C-alpha positions as semicolon CSV with decimal commas, in nm:
position;residue;x (nm);y (nm);z (nm)
1;M;-1,441;5,709;-2,229
2;R;-1,535;6,064;-2,153
3;R;-1,842;5,941;-1,970
4;I;-1,625;5,709;-1,762
5;L;-1,390;5,993;-1,664
6;D;-1,679;6,223;-1,584
7;G;-1,826;5,953;-1,367
8;W;-1,498;5,910;-1,182
9;R;-1,479;6,281;-1,110
10;V;-1,830;6,286;-0,972
11;A;-1,766;5,987;-0,749
12;A;-1,433;6,113;-0,623
13;C;-1,549;6,463;-0,552
14;G;-1,889;6,396;-0,407
15;A;-1,835;6,613;-0,106
16;A;-1,679;6,882;-0,322
17;L;-1,974;6,882;-0,556
18;A;-2,202;6,953;-0,264
19;M;-1,995;7,263;-0,191
20;G;-1,975;7,377;-0,550
21;L;-1,618;7,260;-0,596
22;A;-1,657;7,034;-0,897
23;A;-1,531;7,294;-1,144
24;H;-1,196;7,293;-0,963
25;A;-1,152;6,920;-0,909
26;P;-0,829;6,778;-1,053
27;A;-0,863;6,674;-1,417
28;A;-0,590;6,411;-1,400
29;R;-0,327;6,266;-1,166
30;A;0,029;6,325;-1,275
31;D;0,256;6,243;-0,983
32;T;0,282;6,122;-0,626
33;V;0,498;6,271;-0,353
34;T;0,565;6,185;0,010
35;D;0,536;6,505;0,208
36;L;0,709;6,608;0,531
37;A;0,425;6,461;0,737
38;G;0,496;6,122;0,577
39;R;0,178;6,124;0,367
40;K;0,169;6,004;0,008
41;V;-0,014;6,261;-0,198
42;D;-0,138;6,248;-0,555
43;V;-0,077;6,582;-0,718
44;P;-0,303;6,719;-0,992
45;A;-0,152;6,768;-1,334
46;S;-0,205;7,140;-1,303
47;V;-0,250;7,378;-1,011
48;H;-0,436;7,706;-1,040
49;R;-0,571;7,792;-0,695
50;I;-0,340;7,758;-0,394
51;I;-0,409;7,797;-0,022
52;L;-0,120;7,868;0,218
53;G;-0,165;7,746;0,576
54;E;0,082;8,014;0,684
55;G;0,133;8,343;0,508
56;R;0,507;8,318;0,561
57;L;0,521;8,023;0,322
58;I;0,556;8,304;0,071
59;Y;0,930;8,297;0,154
60;A;0,949;7,946;0,006
61;L;0,729;8,014;-0,295
62;A;0,915;8,330;-0,397
63;P;1,224;8,155;-0,547
64;L;0,994;7,922;-0,740
65;E;0,720;8,154;-0,865
66;K;0,926;8,476;-0,890
67;Q;0,734;8,737;-1,093
68;H;0,428;8,511;-1,089
69;L;0,435;8,479;-0,710
70;F;0,074;8,577;-0,648
71;D;-0,082;8,452;-0,972
72;R;-0,208;8,128;-0,815
73;I;-0,249;8,208;-0,445
74;V;-0,615;8,255;-0,352
75;G;-0,593;8,239;0,029
76;W;-0,342;8,258;0,313
77;Q;-0,331;8,300;0,687
78;G;-0,286;8,652;0,821
79;E;0,013;8,600;1,049
80;F;0,260;8,720;0,783
81;R;0,132;9,077;0,809
82;G;0,194;9,097;1,184
83;A;0,501;8,877;1,220
84;D;0,704;9,039;0,942
85;T;0,529;9,365;0,863
86;Q;0,812;9,511;0,659
87;S;0,836;9,214;0,423
88;Y;0,459;9,209;0,387
89;D;0,461;9,576;0,292
90;Q;0,746;9,514;0,048
91;Y;0,555;9,234;-0,125
92;V;0,235;9,438;-0,141
93;A;0,427;9,730;-0,292
94;T;0,569;9,495;-0,559
95;F;0,255;9,286;-0,606
96;P;-0,051;9,505;-0,520
97;Q;-0,284;9,207;-0,566
98;A;-0,131;9,054;-0,250
99;A;-0,337;9,297;-0,040
100;N;-0,657;9,142;-0,176
101;I;-0,578;8,777;-0,113
102;A;-0,842;8,621;0,111
103;L;-0,748;8,553;0,473
104;I;-0,833;8,202;0,589
105;G;-0,739;8,276;0,951
106;K;-0,564;8,527;1,175
107;T;-0,246;8,400;1,336
108;T;-0,318;8,054;1,476
109;A;-0,453;7,722;1,356
110;D;-0,775;7,755;1,556
111;T;-0,866;8,073;1,368
112;V;-0,860;7,900;1,029
113;S;-1,209;7,838;0,894
114;P;-1,246;7,521;0,683
115;E;-1,563;7,663;0,530
116;R;-1,382;7,977;0,423
117;V;-1,104;7,768;0,269
118;L;-1,346;7,550;0,072
119;D;-1,537;7,853;-0,051
120;L;-1,216;7,962;-0,225
121;H;-1,224;7,645;-0,439
122;P;-0,854;7,557;-0,398
123;D;-0,691;7,280;-0,599
124;L;-0,387;7,264;-0,367
125;A;-0,327;7,341;0,002
126;I;0,028;7,388;0,131
127;L;0,061;7,351;0,509
128;T;0,346;7,322;0,758
129;V;0,415;7,032;0,993
130;S;0,440;7,275;1,286
131;G;0,391;7,640;1,361
132;H;0,091;7,867;1,324
133;G;-0,114;7,677;1,067
134;P;-0,349;7,376;1,068
135;G;-0,177;7,047;1,150
136;K;-0,203;6,696;1,011
137;A;-0,496;6,606;1,239
138;S;-0,689;6,928;1,185
139;E;-1,050;6,947;1,072
140;L;-0,938;7,145;0,767
141;V;-0,714;6,865;0,642
142;G;-0,994;6,613;0,685
143;Q;-1,238;6,826;0,488
144;L;-0,990;6,897;0,210
145;E;-0,906;6,530;0,178
146;S;-1,278;6,442;0,168
147;A;-1,311;6,687;-0,119
148;H;-1,011;6,525;-0,294
149;I;-0,812;6,847;-0,278
150;P;-0,440;6,767;-0,240
151;V;-0,279;6,878;0,087
152;I;0,099;6,903;0,108
153;F;0,298;6,944;0,431
154;V;0,644;7,104;0,428
155;D;0,885;7,205;0,704
156;F;1,123;7,497;0,741
157;R;1,091;7,522;1,120
158;A;1,133;7,197;1,316
159;D;1,433;7,047;1,136
160;P;1,523;7,317;0,886
161;V;1,876;7,214;0,789
162;N;1,753;6,874;0,674
163;D;1,396;6,953;0,573
164;T;1,456;7,265;0,365
165;I;1,595;7,055;0,082
166;R;1,311;6,804;0,072
167;S;1,048;7,075;0,121
168;M;1,173;7,279;-0,174
169;Q;1,187;6,964;-0,388
170;I;0,825;6,885;-0,302
171;L;0,712;7,239;-0,370
172;G;0,891;7,226;-0,705
173;Q;0,702;6,909;-0,790
174;V;0,354;7,018;-0,685
175;L;0,386;7,363;-0,838
176;H;0,550;7,223;-1,150
177;R;0,852;7,440;-1,088
178;E;1,106;7,158;-1,081
179;H;1,370;7,355;-1,269
180;E;1,340;7,655;-1,036
181;A;1,356;7,431;-0,728
182;A;1,667;7,253;-0,856
183;D;1,830;7,587;-0,931
184;Y;1,760;7,715;-0,580
185;L;1,878;7,393;-0,417
186;D;2,205;7,403;-0,613
187;F;2,262;7,745;-0,462
188;Y;2,151;7,636;-0,114
189;Q;2,341;7,310;-0,095
190;S;2,666;7,444;-0,238
191;H;2,674;7,718;0,025
192;L;2,575;7,479;0,303
193;K;2,839;7,223;0,205
194;R;3,108;7,486;0,219
195;I;3,023;7,543;0,587
196;T;2,962;7,188;0,700
197;D;3,274;7,049;0,532
198;R;3,496;7,292;0,719
199;V;3,338;7,255;1,061
200;A;3,305;6,876;1,046
201;P;3,663;6,805;1,173
202;L;3,637;7,052;1,463
203;P;3,644;6,889;1,808
204;E;3,390;7,003;2,063
205;S;3,658;7,204;2,244
206;Q;3,686;7,430;1,937
207;R;3,314;7,490;1,904
208;P;3,203;7,801;2,096
209;K;2,912;7,785;2,337
210;V;2,625;7,988;2,195
211;F;2,303;8,124;2,340
212;I;2,038;8,258;2,104
213;E;1,754;8,455;2,257
214;M;1,458;8,447;2,021
215;L;1,228;8,751;2,012
216;A;1,462;8,902;2,271
217;A;1,303;9,145;2,519
218;M;0,959;9,097;2,364
219;R;0,842;8,868;2,643
220;E;0,805;8,938;3,011
221;S;1,091;8,714;3,110
222;C;1,404;8,570;2,955
223;C;1,471;8,331;2,783
224;H;1,287;8,209;2,471
225;T;1,523;8,000;2,263
226;A;1,574;7,701;2,032
227;G;1,676;7,346;2,123
228;K;1,794;7,074;1,886
229;G;1,602;7,213;1,587
230;N;1,507;7,549;1,442
231;M;1,769;7,820;1,513
232;G;1,955;7,564;1,725
233;A;2,014;7,360;1,410
234;F;2,175;7,663;1,246
235;I;2,412;7,698;1,544
236;A;2,516;7,333;1,515
237;A;2,559;7,352;1,136
238;A;2,779;7,659;1,176
239;G;3,010;7,485;1,421
240;G;2,877;7,607;1,755
241;Q;2,742;7,442;2,070
242;N;2,387;7,549;2,146
243;I;2,365;7,570;2,526
244;A;1,988;7,513;2,513
245;A;2,006;7,190;2,312
246;P;2,036;6,962;2,618
247;L;1,789;7,172;2,820
248;L;1,481;7,172;2,597
249;P;1,268;6,867;2,513
250;G;1,140;7,033;2,195
251;Y;1,294;7,245;1,925
252;I;1,164;7,574;2,073
253;G;1,096;7,668;2,434
254;D;1,204;7,871;2,733
255;I;1,496;7,826;2,973
256;D;1,573;8,010;3,294
257;L;1,805;8,308;3,289
258;E;2,001;8,145;3,571
259;K;2,083;7,852;3,345
260;V;2,201;8,087;3,072
261;I;2,429;8,264;3,320
262;A;2,560;7,934;3,457
263;S;2,634;7,811;3,102
264;D;2,857;8,116;3,044
265;P;2,810;8,128;2,664
266;D;3,097;8,251;2,447
267;I;2,856;8,414;2,203
268;Y;2,519;8,583;2,257
269;I;2,271;8,624;1,969
270;A;1,941;8,813;1,992
271;D;1,683;8,778;1,720
272;G;1,395;9,003;1,626
273;T;1,179;9,117;1,341
274;K;1,041;9,452;1,447
275;G;1,035;9,733;1,196
276;P;1,142;10,095;1,237
277;K;0,787;10,208;1,313
278;A;0,716;9,936;1,571
279;S;0,669;10,021;1,938
280;G;0,800;9,845;2,246
281;P;1,127;9,666;2,316
282;G;1,286;9,421;2,076
283;V;1,549;9,393;1,807
284;R;1,475;9,593;1,492
285;M;1,564;9,373;1,197
286;G;1,461;9,297;0,841
287;A;1,340;9,506;0,548
288;E;1,327;9,885;0,601
289;V;1,563;9,865;0,902
290;T;1,893;10,054;0,885
291;P;2,213;9,911;1,037
292;E;2,214;10,200;1,285
293;A;1,861;10,123;1,406
294;A;1,935;9,752;1,427
295;R;2,249;9,805;1,634
296;A;2,082;10,059;1,865
297;S;1,796;9,818;1,936
298;L;2,039;9,532;1,998
299;L;2,238;9,739;2,246
300;K;1,915;9,824;2,427
301;V;1,822;9,457;2,452
302;M;2,166;9,379;2,592
303;E;2,119;9,628;2,878
304;R;1,870;9,404;3,060
305;P;1,965;9,256;3,398
306;G;2,136;8,921;3,361
307;I;2,203;8,963;2,989
308;S;2,423;9,269;3,042
309;S;2,658;9,075;3,272
310;L;2,714;8,779;3,038
311;R;3,081;8,743;2,947
312;S;2,990;8,720;2,579
313;V;2,813;9,055;2,604
314;T;3,081;9,237;2,803
315;D;3,351;9,097;2,572
316;G;3,170;9,218;2,262
317;H;3,075;8,880;2,121
318;A;2,710;8,975;2,077
319;H;2,508;8,989;1,757
320;G;2,158;9,041;1,624
321;I;1,979;8,841;1,354
322;W;1,647;8,838;1,167
323;H;1,394;8,623;1,350
324;S;1,222;8,505;1,034
325;F;1,520;8,299;0,927
326;Y;1,362;8,051;1,169
327;D;1,097;7,942;0,916
328;S;1,244;8,034;0,581
329;P;1,452;7,855;0,315
330;Y;1,679;8,160;0,328
331;N;1,822;8,007;0,649
332;I;2,148;7,949;0,463
333;L;2,223;8,317;0,527
334;A;2,185;8,265;0,904
335;I;2,414;7,963;0,891
336;E;2,678;8,155;0,696
337;V;2,680;8,460;0,921
338;M;2,688;8,240;1,231
339;A;2,986;8,048;1,091
340;K;3,160;8,381;1,040
341;W;3,082;8,484;1,399
342;F;3,186;8,150;1,550
343;H;3,502;8,087;1,346
344;P;3,625;8,415;1,196
345;D;3,966;8,273;1,098
346;L;3,829;7,953;0,947
347;F;3,579;8,151;0,742
348;A;3,787;8,459;0,667
349;D;3,702;8,418;0,297
350;L;3,329;8,376;0,357
351;D;3,109;8,670;0,254
352;P;2,745;8,639;0,370
353;D;2,671;8,981;0,219
354;A;2,768;8,846;-0,124
355;T;2,551;8,538;-0,068
356;Q;2,259;8,761;0,021
357;K;2,308;8,964;-0,297
358;E;2,312;8,641;-0,496
359;L;1,990;8,528;-0,326
360;Y;1,806;8,846;-0,420
361;S;1,949;8,887;-0,769
362;R;1,891;8,527;-0,878
363;F;1,584;8,414;-0,689
364;L;1,367;8,682;-0,528
365;P;1,115;8,911;-0,701
366;V;1,165;9,196;-0,453
367;K;1,464;9,423;-0,422
368;Q;1,722;9,382;-0,148
369;E;1,687;9,632;0,133
370;G;1,713;9,638;0,511
371;T;1,934;9,475;0,772
372;F;1,923;9,104;0,852
373;W;2,219;9,072;1,090
374;I;2,432;9,308;1,292
375;D;2,728;9,304;1,529
376;A;2,696;9,481;1,862
377;R;3,037;9,633;1,798
378;P;3,086;9,806;1,460
């Protein structure tokens, strides 16, 4: 029997053998999942060496792995360090080994080297259906599949309100952290249901028009925003009308400032992720950022021509939020704070600060610090 199994491994991992991967080939198949790209994937009975197609997938792994967060990660893309420098520094301070994890690419899919990935001898690759990492049709996926290394696609960006649940379930299965995933999803879904149940009966006339400017002031021209997915999905879930939803064909894109002005939004939201030491314009938000610094940067962003004359800005209905909610399972915090902004009377008893404390105390292996949302007016 042993000879038969050994023979199967050799046959299945022929390409991997050529690259010295045989020692890390799966010993047995334990389960099958359908990932967010619609692929059926056999998952090895155990996983010891994980590749992340985006560094920011660490947000999703943190509630599952907790104090063992970096025990199994052998490679990730380098965009996490630049896109959310403060969180990266926080994780490196808590888990020094994170600084030594191999980089498989810089910030985009075309910088990812399949050879570098295979040299790390992974037994699982976790990728995203969209964003900065290799996609379903990439050369990397083809080579990993040829080497019989499982590849799992998840999504926290395109359709986050729906896909966060399934993505966390899949990660729980492939990482054999089913209990931790169920625990997190109980937290996530109970908080989400509280919002969606209350806003469901609201007619359109009672849903404020909202414009969210993503990475506000960090681009030459206004206005980078979300359509029917991504941050736009948070606006809809929280009981608002996203003015960009009917204007964008995709879930993220740009619209003209003139269209924003003509839409006359009731609420203006600017997102950002710059830290206190960063240079250039943009909203300071996230770990290491004080409320004072966040508000000062938001007010600066609001001074720009066109934005400063919006009724929502002059009336004080302007807010700032952490950009990285846009690809994180912590998006429930964005939905809660938006619900509070959009419907303060309906959600008078809602406390996003308490939800954030619960998130950190129950699920995250780093301490809570920084500012993740702010009102323009104290």
